Short mmCIF file of C-alpha atoms in Angstrom, two decimals:
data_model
loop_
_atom_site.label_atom_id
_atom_site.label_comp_id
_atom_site.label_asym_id
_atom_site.label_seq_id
_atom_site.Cartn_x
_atom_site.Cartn_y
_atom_site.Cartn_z
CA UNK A 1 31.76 -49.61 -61.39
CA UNK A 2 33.52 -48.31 -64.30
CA UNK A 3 37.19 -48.88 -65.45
CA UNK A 4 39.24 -46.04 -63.24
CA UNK A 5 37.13 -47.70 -59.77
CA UNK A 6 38.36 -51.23 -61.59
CA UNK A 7 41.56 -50.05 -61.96
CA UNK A 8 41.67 -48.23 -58.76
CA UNK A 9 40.26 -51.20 -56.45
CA UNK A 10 43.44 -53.44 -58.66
CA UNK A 11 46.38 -51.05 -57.29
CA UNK A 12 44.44 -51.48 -53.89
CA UNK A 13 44.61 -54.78 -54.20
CA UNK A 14 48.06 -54.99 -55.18
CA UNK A 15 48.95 -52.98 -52.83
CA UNK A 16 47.81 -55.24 -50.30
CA UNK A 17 49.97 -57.85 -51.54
CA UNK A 18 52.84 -56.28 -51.21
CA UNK A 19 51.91 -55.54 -47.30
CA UNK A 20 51.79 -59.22 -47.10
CA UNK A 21 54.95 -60.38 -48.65
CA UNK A 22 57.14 -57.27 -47.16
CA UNK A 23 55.69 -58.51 -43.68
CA UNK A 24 56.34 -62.21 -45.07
CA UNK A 25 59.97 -61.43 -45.66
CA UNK A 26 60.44 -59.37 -42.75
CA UNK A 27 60.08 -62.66 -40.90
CA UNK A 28 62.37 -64.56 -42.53
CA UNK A 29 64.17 -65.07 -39.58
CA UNK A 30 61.48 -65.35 -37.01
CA UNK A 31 61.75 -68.70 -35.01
CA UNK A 32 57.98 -70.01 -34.98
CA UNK A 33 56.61 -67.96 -37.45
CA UNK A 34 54.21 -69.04 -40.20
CA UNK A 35 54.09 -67.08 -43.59
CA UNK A 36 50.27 -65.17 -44.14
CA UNK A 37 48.53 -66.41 -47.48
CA UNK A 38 47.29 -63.51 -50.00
CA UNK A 39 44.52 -64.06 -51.82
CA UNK A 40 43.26 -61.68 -54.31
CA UNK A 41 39.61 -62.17 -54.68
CA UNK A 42 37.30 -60.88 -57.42
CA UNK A 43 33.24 -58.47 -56.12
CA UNK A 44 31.10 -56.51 -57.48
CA UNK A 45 32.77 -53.91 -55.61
CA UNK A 46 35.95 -54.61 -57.02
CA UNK A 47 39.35 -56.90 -56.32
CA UNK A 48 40.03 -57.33 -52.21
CA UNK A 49 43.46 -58.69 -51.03
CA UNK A 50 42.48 -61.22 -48.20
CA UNK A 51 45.12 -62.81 -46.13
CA UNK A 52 44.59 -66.35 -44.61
CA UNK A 53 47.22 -68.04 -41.87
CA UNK A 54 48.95 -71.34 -43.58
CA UNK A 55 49.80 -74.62 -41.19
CA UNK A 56 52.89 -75.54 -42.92
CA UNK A 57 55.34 -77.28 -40.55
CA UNK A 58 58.22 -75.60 -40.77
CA UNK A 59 62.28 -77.16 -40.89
CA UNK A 60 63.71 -77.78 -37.69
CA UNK A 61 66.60 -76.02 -36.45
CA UNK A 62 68.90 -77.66 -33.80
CA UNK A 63 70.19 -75.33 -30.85
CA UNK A 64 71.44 -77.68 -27.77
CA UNK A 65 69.57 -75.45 -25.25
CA UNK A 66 66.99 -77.31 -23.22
CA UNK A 67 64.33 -75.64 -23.48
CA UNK A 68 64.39 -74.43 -26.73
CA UNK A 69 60.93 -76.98 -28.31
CA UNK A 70 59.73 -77.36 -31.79
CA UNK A 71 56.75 -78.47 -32.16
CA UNK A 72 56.35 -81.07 -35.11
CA UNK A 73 52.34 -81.29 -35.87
CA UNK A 74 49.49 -78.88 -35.14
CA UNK A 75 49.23 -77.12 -32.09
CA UNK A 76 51.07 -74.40 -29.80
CA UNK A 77 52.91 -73.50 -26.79
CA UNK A 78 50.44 -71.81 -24.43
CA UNK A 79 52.40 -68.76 -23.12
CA UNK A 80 50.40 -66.65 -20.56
CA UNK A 81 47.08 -65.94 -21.87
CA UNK A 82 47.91 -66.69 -25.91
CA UNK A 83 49.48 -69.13 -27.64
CA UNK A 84 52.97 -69.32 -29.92
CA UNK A 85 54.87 -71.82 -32.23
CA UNK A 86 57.73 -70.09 -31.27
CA UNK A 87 59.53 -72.30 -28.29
CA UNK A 88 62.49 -70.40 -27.55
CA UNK A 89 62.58 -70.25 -23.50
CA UNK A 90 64.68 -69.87 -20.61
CA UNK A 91 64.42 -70.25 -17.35
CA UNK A 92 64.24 -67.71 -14.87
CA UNK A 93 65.49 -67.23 -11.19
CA UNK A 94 61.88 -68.87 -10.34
CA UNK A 95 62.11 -71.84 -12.41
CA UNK A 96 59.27 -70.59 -14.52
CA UNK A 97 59.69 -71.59 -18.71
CA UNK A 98 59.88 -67.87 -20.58
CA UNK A 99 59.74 -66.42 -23.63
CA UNK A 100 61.57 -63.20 -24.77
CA UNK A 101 58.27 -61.38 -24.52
CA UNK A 102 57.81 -62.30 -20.46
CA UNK A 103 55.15 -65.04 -20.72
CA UNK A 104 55.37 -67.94 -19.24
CA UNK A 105 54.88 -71.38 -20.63
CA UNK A 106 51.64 -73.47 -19.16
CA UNK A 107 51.37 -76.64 -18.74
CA UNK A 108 47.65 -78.58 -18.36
CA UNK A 109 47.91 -77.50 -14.29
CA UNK A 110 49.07 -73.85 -15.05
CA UNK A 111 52.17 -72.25 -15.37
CA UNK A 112 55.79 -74.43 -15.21
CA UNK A 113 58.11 -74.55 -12.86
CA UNK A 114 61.02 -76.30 -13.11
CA UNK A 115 64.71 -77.37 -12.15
CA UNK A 116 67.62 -76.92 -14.25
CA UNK A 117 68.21 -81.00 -15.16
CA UNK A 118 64.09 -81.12 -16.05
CA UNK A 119 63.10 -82.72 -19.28
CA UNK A 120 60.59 -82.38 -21.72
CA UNK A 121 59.77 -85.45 -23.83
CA UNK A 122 58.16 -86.17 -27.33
CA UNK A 123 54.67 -86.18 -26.29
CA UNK A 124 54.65 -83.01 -24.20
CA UNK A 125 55.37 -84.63 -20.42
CA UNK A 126 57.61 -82.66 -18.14
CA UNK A 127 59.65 -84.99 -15.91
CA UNK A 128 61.44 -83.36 -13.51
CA UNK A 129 63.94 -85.38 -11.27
CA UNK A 130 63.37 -88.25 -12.78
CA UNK A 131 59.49 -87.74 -11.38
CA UNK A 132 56.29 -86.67 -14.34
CA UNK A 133 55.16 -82.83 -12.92
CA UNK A 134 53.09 -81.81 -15.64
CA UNK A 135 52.36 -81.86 -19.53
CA UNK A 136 52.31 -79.49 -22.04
CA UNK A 137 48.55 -79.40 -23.57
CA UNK A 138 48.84 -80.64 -27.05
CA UNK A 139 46.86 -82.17 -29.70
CA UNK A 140 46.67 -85.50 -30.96
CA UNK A 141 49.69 -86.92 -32.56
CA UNK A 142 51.58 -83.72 -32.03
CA UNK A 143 55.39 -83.91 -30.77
CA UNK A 144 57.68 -81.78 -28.97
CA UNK A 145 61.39 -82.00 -30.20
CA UNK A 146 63.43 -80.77 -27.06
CA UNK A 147 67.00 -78.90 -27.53
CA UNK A 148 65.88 -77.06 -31.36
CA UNK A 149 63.52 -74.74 -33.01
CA UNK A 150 60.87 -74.42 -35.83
CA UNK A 151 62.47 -71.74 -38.17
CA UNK A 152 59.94 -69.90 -40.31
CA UNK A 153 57.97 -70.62 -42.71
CA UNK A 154 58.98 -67.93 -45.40
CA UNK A 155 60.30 -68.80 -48.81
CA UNK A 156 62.52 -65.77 -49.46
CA UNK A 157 62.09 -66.75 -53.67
CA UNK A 158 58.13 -67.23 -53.63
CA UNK A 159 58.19 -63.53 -51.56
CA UNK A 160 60.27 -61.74 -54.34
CA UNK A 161 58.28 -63.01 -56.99
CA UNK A 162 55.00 -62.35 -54.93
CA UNK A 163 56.71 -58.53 -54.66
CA UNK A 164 57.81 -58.17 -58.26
CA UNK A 165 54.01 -59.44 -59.26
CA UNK A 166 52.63 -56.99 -57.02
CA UNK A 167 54.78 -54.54 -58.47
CA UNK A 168 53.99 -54.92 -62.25
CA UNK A 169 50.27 -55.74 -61.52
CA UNK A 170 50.46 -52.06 -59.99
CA UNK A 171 51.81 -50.84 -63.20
CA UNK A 172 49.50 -52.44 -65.66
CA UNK A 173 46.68 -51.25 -63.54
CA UNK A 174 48.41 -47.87 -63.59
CA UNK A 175 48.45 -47.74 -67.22
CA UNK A 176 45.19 -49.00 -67.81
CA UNK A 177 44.01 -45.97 -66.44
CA UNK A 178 46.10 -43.67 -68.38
CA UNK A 179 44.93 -45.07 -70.91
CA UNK A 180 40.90 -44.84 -70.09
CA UNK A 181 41.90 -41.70 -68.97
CA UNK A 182 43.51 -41.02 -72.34
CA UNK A 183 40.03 -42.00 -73.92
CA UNK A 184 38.27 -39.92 -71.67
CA UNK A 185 40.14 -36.87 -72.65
CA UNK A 186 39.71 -37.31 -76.23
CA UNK A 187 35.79 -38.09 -75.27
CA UNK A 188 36.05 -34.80 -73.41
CA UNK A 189 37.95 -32.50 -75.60
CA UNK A 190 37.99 -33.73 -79.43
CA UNK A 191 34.89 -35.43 -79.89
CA UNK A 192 32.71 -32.47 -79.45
CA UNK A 193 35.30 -29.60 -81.00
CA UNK A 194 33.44 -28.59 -83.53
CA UNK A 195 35.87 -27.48 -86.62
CA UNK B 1 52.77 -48.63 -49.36
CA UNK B 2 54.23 -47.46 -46.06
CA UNK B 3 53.38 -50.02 -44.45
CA UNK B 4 55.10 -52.14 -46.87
CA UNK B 5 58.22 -50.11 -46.96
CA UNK B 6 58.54 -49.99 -43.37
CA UNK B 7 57.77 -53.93 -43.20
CA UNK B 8 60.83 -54.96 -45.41
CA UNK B 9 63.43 -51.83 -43.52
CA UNK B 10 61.74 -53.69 -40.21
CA UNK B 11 63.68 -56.86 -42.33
CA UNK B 12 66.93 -55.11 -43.14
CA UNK B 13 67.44 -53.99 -39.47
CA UNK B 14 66.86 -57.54 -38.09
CA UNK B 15 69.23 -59.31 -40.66
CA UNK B 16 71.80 -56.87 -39.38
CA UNK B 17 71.69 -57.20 -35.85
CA UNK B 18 71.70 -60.84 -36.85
CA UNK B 19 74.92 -60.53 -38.83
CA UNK B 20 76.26 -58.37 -36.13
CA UNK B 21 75.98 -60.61 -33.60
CA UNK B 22 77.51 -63.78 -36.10
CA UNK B 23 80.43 -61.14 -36.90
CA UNK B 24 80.76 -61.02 -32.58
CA UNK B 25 80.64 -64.93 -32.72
CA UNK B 26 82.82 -65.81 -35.29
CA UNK B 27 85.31 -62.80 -33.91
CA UNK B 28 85.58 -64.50 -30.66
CA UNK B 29 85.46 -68.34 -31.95
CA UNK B 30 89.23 -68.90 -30.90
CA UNK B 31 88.59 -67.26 -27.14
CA UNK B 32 88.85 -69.40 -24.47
CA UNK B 33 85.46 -69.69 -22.57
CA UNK B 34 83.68 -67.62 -25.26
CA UNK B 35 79.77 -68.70 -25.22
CA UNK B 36 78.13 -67.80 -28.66
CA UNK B 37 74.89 -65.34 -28.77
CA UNK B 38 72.20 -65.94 -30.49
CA UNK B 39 68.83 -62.89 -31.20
CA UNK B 40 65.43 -63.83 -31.24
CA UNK B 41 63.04 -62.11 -33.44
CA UNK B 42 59.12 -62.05 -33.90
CA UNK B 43 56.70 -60.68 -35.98
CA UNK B 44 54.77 -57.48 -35.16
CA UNK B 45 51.19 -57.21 -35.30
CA UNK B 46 48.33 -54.95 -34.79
CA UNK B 47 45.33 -57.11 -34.87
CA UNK B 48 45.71 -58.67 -38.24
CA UNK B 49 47.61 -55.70 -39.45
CA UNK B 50 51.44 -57.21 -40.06
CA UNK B 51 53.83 -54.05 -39.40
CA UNK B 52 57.52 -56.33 -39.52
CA UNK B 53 59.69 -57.88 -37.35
CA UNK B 54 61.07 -56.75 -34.17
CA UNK B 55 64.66 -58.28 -32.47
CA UNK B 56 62.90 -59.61 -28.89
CA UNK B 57 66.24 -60.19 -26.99
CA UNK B 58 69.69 -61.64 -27.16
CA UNK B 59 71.41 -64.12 -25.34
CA UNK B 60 74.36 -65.99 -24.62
CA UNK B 61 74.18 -69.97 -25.42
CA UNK B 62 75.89 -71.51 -22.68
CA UNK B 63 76.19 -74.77 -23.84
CA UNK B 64 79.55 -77.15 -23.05
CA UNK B 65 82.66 -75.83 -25.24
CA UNK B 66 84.70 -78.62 -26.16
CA UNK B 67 87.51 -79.23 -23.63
CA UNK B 68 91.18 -79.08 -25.07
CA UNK B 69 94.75 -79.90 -23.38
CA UNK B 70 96.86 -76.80 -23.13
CA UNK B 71 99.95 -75.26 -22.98
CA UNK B 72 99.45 -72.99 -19.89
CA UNK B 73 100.93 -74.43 -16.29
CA UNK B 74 97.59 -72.68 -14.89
CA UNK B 75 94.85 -73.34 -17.25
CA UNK B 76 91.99 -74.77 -16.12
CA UNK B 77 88.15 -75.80 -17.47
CA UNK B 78 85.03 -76.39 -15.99
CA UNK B 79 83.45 -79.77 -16.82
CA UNK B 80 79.42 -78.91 -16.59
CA UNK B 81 77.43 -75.84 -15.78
CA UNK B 82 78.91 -72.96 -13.78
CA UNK B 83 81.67 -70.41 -13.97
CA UNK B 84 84.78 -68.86 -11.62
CA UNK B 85 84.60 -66.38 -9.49
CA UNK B 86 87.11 -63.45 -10.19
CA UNK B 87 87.68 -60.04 -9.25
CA UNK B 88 89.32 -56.72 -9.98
CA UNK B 89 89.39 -52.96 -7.86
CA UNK B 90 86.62 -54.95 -5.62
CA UNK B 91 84.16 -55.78 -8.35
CA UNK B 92 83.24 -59.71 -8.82
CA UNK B 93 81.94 -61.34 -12.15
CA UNK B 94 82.00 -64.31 -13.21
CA UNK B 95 84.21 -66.04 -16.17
CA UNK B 96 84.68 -69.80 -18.17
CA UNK B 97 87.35 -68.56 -19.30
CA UNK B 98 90.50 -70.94 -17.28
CA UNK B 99 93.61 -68.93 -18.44
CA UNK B 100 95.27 -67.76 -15.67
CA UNK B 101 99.00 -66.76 -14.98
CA UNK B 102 100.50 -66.29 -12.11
CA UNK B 103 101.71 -63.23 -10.45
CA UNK B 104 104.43 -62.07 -8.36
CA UNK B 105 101.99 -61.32 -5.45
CA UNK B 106 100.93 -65.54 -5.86
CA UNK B 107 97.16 -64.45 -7.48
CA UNK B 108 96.40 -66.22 -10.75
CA UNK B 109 95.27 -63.40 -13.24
CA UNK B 110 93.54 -63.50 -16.67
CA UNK B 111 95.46 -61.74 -18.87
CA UNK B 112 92.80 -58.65 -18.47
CA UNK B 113 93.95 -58.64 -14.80
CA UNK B 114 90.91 -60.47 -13.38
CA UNK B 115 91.95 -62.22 -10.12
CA UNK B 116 90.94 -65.80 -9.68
CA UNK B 117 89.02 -65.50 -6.17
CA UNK B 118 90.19 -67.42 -3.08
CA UNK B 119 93.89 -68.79 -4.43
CA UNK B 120 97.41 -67.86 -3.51
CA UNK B 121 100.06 -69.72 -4.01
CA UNK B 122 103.23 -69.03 -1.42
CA UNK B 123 106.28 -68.57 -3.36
CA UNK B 124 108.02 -71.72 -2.16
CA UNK B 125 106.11 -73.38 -4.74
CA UNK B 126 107.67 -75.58 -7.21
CA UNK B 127 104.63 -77.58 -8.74
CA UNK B 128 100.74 -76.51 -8.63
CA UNK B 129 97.75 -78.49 -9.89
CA UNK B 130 93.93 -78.30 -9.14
CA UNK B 131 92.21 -81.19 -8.49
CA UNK B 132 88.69 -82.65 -9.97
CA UNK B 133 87.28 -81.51 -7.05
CA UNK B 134 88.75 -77.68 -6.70
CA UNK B 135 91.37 -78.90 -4.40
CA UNK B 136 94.76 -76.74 -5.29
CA UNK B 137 97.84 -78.73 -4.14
CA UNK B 138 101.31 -77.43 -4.49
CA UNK B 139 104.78 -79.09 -3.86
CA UNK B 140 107.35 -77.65 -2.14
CA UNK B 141 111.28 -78.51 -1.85
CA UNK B 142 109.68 -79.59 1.91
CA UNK B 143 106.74 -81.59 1.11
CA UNK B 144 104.61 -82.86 -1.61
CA UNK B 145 100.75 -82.24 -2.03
CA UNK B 146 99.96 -79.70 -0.04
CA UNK B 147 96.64 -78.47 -0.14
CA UNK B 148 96.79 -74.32 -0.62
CA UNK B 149 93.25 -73.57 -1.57
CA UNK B 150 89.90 -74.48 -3.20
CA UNK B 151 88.50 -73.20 -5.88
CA UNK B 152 84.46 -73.18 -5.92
CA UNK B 153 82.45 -72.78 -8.58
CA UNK B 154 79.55 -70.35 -9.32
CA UNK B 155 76.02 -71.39 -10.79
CA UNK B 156 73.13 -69.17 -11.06
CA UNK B 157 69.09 -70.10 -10.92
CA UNK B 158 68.57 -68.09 -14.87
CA UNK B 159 72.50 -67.89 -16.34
CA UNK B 160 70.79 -66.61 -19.78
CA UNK B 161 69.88 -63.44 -17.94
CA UNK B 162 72.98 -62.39 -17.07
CA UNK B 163 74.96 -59.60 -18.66
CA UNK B 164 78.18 -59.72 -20.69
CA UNK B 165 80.91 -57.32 -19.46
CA UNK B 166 83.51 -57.91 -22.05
CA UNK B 167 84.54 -60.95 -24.17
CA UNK B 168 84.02 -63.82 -21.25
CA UNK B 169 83.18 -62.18 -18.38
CA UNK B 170 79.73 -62.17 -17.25
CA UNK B 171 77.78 -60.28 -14.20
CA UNK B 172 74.37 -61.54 -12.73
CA UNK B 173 71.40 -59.43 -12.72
CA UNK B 174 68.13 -59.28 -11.02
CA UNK B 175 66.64 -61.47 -13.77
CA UNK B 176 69.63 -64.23 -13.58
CA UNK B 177 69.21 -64.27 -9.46
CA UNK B 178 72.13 -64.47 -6.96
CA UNK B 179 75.32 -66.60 -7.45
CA UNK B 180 75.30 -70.02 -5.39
CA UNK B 181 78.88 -71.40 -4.81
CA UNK B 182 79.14 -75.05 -5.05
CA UNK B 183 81.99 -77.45 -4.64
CA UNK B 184 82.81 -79.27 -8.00
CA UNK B 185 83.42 -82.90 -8.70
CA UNK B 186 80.40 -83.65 -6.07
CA UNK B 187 77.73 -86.08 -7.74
CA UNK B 188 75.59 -84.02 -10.64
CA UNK B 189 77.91 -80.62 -9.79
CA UNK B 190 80.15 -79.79 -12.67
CA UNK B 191 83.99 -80.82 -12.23
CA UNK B 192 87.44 -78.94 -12.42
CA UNK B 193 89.59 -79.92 -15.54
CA UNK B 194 93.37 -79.07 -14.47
CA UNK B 195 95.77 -78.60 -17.99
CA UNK B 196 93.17 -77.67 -20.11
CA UNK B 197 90.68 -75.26 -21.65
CA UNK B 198 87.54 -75.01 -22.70
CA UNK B 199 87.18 -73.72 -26.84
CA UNK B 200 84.35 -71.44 -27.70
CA UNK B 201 81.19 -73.06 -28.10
CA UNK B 202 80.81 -70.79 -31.40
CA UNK B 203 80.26 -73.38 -34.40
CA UNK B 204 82.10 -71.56 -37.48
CA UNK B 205 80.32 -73.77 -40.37
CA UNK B 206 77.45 -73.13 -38.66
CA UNK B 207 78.13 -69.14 -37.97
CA UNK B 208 78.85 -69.20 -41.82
CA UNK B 209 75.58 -70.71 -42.70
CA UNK B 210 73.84 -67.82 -40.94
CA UNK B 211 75.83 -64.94 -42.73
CA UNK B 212 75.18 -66.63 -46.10
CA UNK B 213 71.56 -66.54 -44.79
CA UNK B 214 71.26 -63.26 -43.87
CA UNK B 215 72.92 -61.72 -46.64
CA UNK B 216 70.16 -63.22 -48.68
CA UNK B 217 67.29 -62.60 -46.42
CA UNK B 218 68.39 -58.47 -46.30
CA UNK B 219 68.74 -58.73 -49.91
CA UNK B 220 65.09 -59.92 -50.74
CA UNK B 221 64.28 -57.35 -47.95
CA UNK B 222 65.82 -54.43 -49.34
CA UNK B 223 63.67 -55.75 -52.86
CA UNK B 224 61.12 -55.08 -50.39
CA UNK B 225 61.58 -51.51 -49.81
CA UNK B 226 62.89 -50.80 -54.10
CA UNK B 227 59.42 -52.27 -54.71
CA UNK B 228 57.33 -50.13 -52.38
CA UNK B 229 59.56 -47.26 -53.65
CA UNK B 230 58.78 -47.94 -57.30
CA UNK B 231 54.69 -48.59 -56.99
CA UNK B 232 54.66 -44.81 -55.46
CA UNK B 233 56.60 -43.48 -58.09
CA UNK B 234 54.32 -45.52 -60.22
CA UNK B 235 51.11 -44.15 -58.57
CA UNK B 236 52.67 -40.22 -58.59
CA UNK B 237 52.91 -40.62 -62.98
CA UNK B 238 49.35 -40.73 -62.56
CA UNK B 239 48.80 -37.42 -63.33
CA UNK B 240 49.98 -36.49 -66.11
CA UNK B 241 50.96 -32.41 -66.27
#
């Protein structure tokens, strides 16, 4: 690889990071959600943005609805056929738990249903009428905090600075190859003028 | 870059429904029977491709307003879940909103003309109070307590999926299910509060909170979309004429 592909596969790269902390920031305000990790990482063919998910818990937001759960530990709400940290539900006309997207919440014996006055405790069993009908499937030392939510993860200051690094990392990269391209042009047009 | 750009406007539009619907909150914190909303958003994906955020839906939080004595002689509150039943031109919906006044024809009205169903009260009437239990006694120059009416109370298998129709006034939908009447002050049913009102459940330290927080968040957003803006004005300098 020479410089320009170097140069080329860095504004790539930086690029890329500023994908993930515009989508990062976006969220902000996305009950549930958990901030994506950039990493840029140095090949032969060049630098590569990678992204990784993080498990940070996130702060806990109190809402006085029922069946809005955080979940405090590893672990998620099972929700038709995939999975979410994001416990905002309400019930609907059949007593089934759901989310704003239509899915359902599932218990260990499939999907909920529920009366109005039923409970949720810390470690995931549903009572309902005073009377355990099911649990939600969780792991080990996990807990379900009834009546709030788990904001998101997102640090609006670490996302600026990730932008405004992206940004100048673009421009260094961009005049790094002005300036190999400046060589290059003297290379190609003085060097061999013959006076 | 794009994608980036169209990530962080994806932001910007979700911190101002967000402040929009605060704004509607905080506007309607002194209305009686007001019940704050509140949006949900989520992130948008294609595979492991982030493309935003997205507003999922918006609902009204119909949690317990406090209860407050008041001035009106036909104000009333609802102790626990449900609402009143009231109608106009032959339409129903459904209100927590207790201020009523009374009419020459003897219907108790909202002050947008909504008719509190099922009560009358003859014009012989000197005193009128509702009960715990919906019971609406009057007194007359001829007797005392008579019993004119009773109010019932609506509740509803899925109130979040209802729909708003003005400030306090709610209509079911197919989603929220059909309106069961019960009679209040029966064990675990919610109760009739007679003299008093029910405040807005809208918190305004908390409502102030989430403006503060939404300024900021649209703010690093819109950093989001200068950025993206800038690295393509970087990457058109390129070439150099």
């Amino acid at each position: 690889m020479d410089g320009m592909e170097w140069m080329g596969s860095a504004m790539r790269a930086a690029r890329g990071a500023l994908d993930v902390a515009t989508q990062n920031l976006a969220n902000a305000s996305s009950d549930g959600y958990r901030k994506a990790q950039a990493a840029i990482t140095l090949s032969a063919r060049g630098l590569a943005v990678s992204t990784h998910a993080t498990h940070e818990q996130g702060a806990v937001r109190r809402t006085g609805r029922a069946f809005d759960l955080a979940l405090l530990g590893d672990g998620a709400f099972r929700v038709g056929d995939a999975t979410t940290r994001s416990g905002a539900f309400v019930r609907d006309r059949d007593g089934r738990l759901v989310d704003d997207r239509g899915r359902a919440l599932r218990g260990t014996c499939g999907v909920l249903h529920v009366s109005e006055r039923a409970t949720i405790a810390a470690d995931g069993t549903v009572r309902d009428g005073g009377r355990a009908v099911d649990r939600l499937a969780l792991p080990a030392g996990t807990h379900v905090l009834s009546g709030a939510l788990e904001t998101s993860t997102v640090n609006p200051i670490g996302e600026t600075l990730a932008i405004l690094t992206a940004q100048r990392a673009f421009e260094t990269a961009q005049k790094t190859m002005l300036a190999i391209d400046a060589t290059r042009e003297k290379s190609a047009n003085d060097v061999v003028r013959v006076q | 870059m794009n994608r980036a750009m169209y990530a962080a406007a994806s932001g910007m539009a979700a911190q101002q429904t967000q402040l929009e619907i605060v704004a509607d909150n905080l506007a309607n914190a002194e209305v009686a029977g007001f019940k704050g909303a509140a949006a949900t958003f989520a992130d948008v994906r294609a595979g492991e491709i982030g493309l935003g955020t997205t507003t999922l839906g918006r609902h009204a939080l119909f949690a317990q307003g406090k209860l407050v004595k008041s001035s009106g002689p036909f104000d009333v509150a609802i102790d626990g879940p449900g609402f009143f039943v009231v109608e106009r031109d032959g339409h129903r919906a459904y209100t927590r909103n207790g201020e009523f006044a009374r009419e020459p024809d003897g219907s108790l009205r909202n002050s947008a003309g909504w008719r509190l169903d099922g009560v009358r009260i003859p014009g012989d009437a000197l005193a009128v109070r509702v009960e715990r239990d919906g019971r609406v006694a009057i007194d007359t120059a001829h007797d005392r307590d008579r019993t004119i009416a009773r109010l019932r109370l609506a509740t509803f298998p899925a109130p979040e999926a209802m729909r708003p129709a003005g400030a306090t006034l709610f209509v079911p939908t197919d989603a929220s299910g059909r309106a069961r009447l019960v009679e209040p002050g029966a064990h675990g049913a919610p109760s009739i509060a007679f003299g008093m009102l029910e405040r807005s459940n809208v918190s305004i330290v908390e409502s102030v909170m989430q403006i503060l927080s939404a300024q900021r968040a649209y703010e690093a957003n819109a950093k989001g979309v200068q950025a993206a803006d800038e690295m393509l004005r970087i990457a058109n300098n390129l070439h150099r004429g």
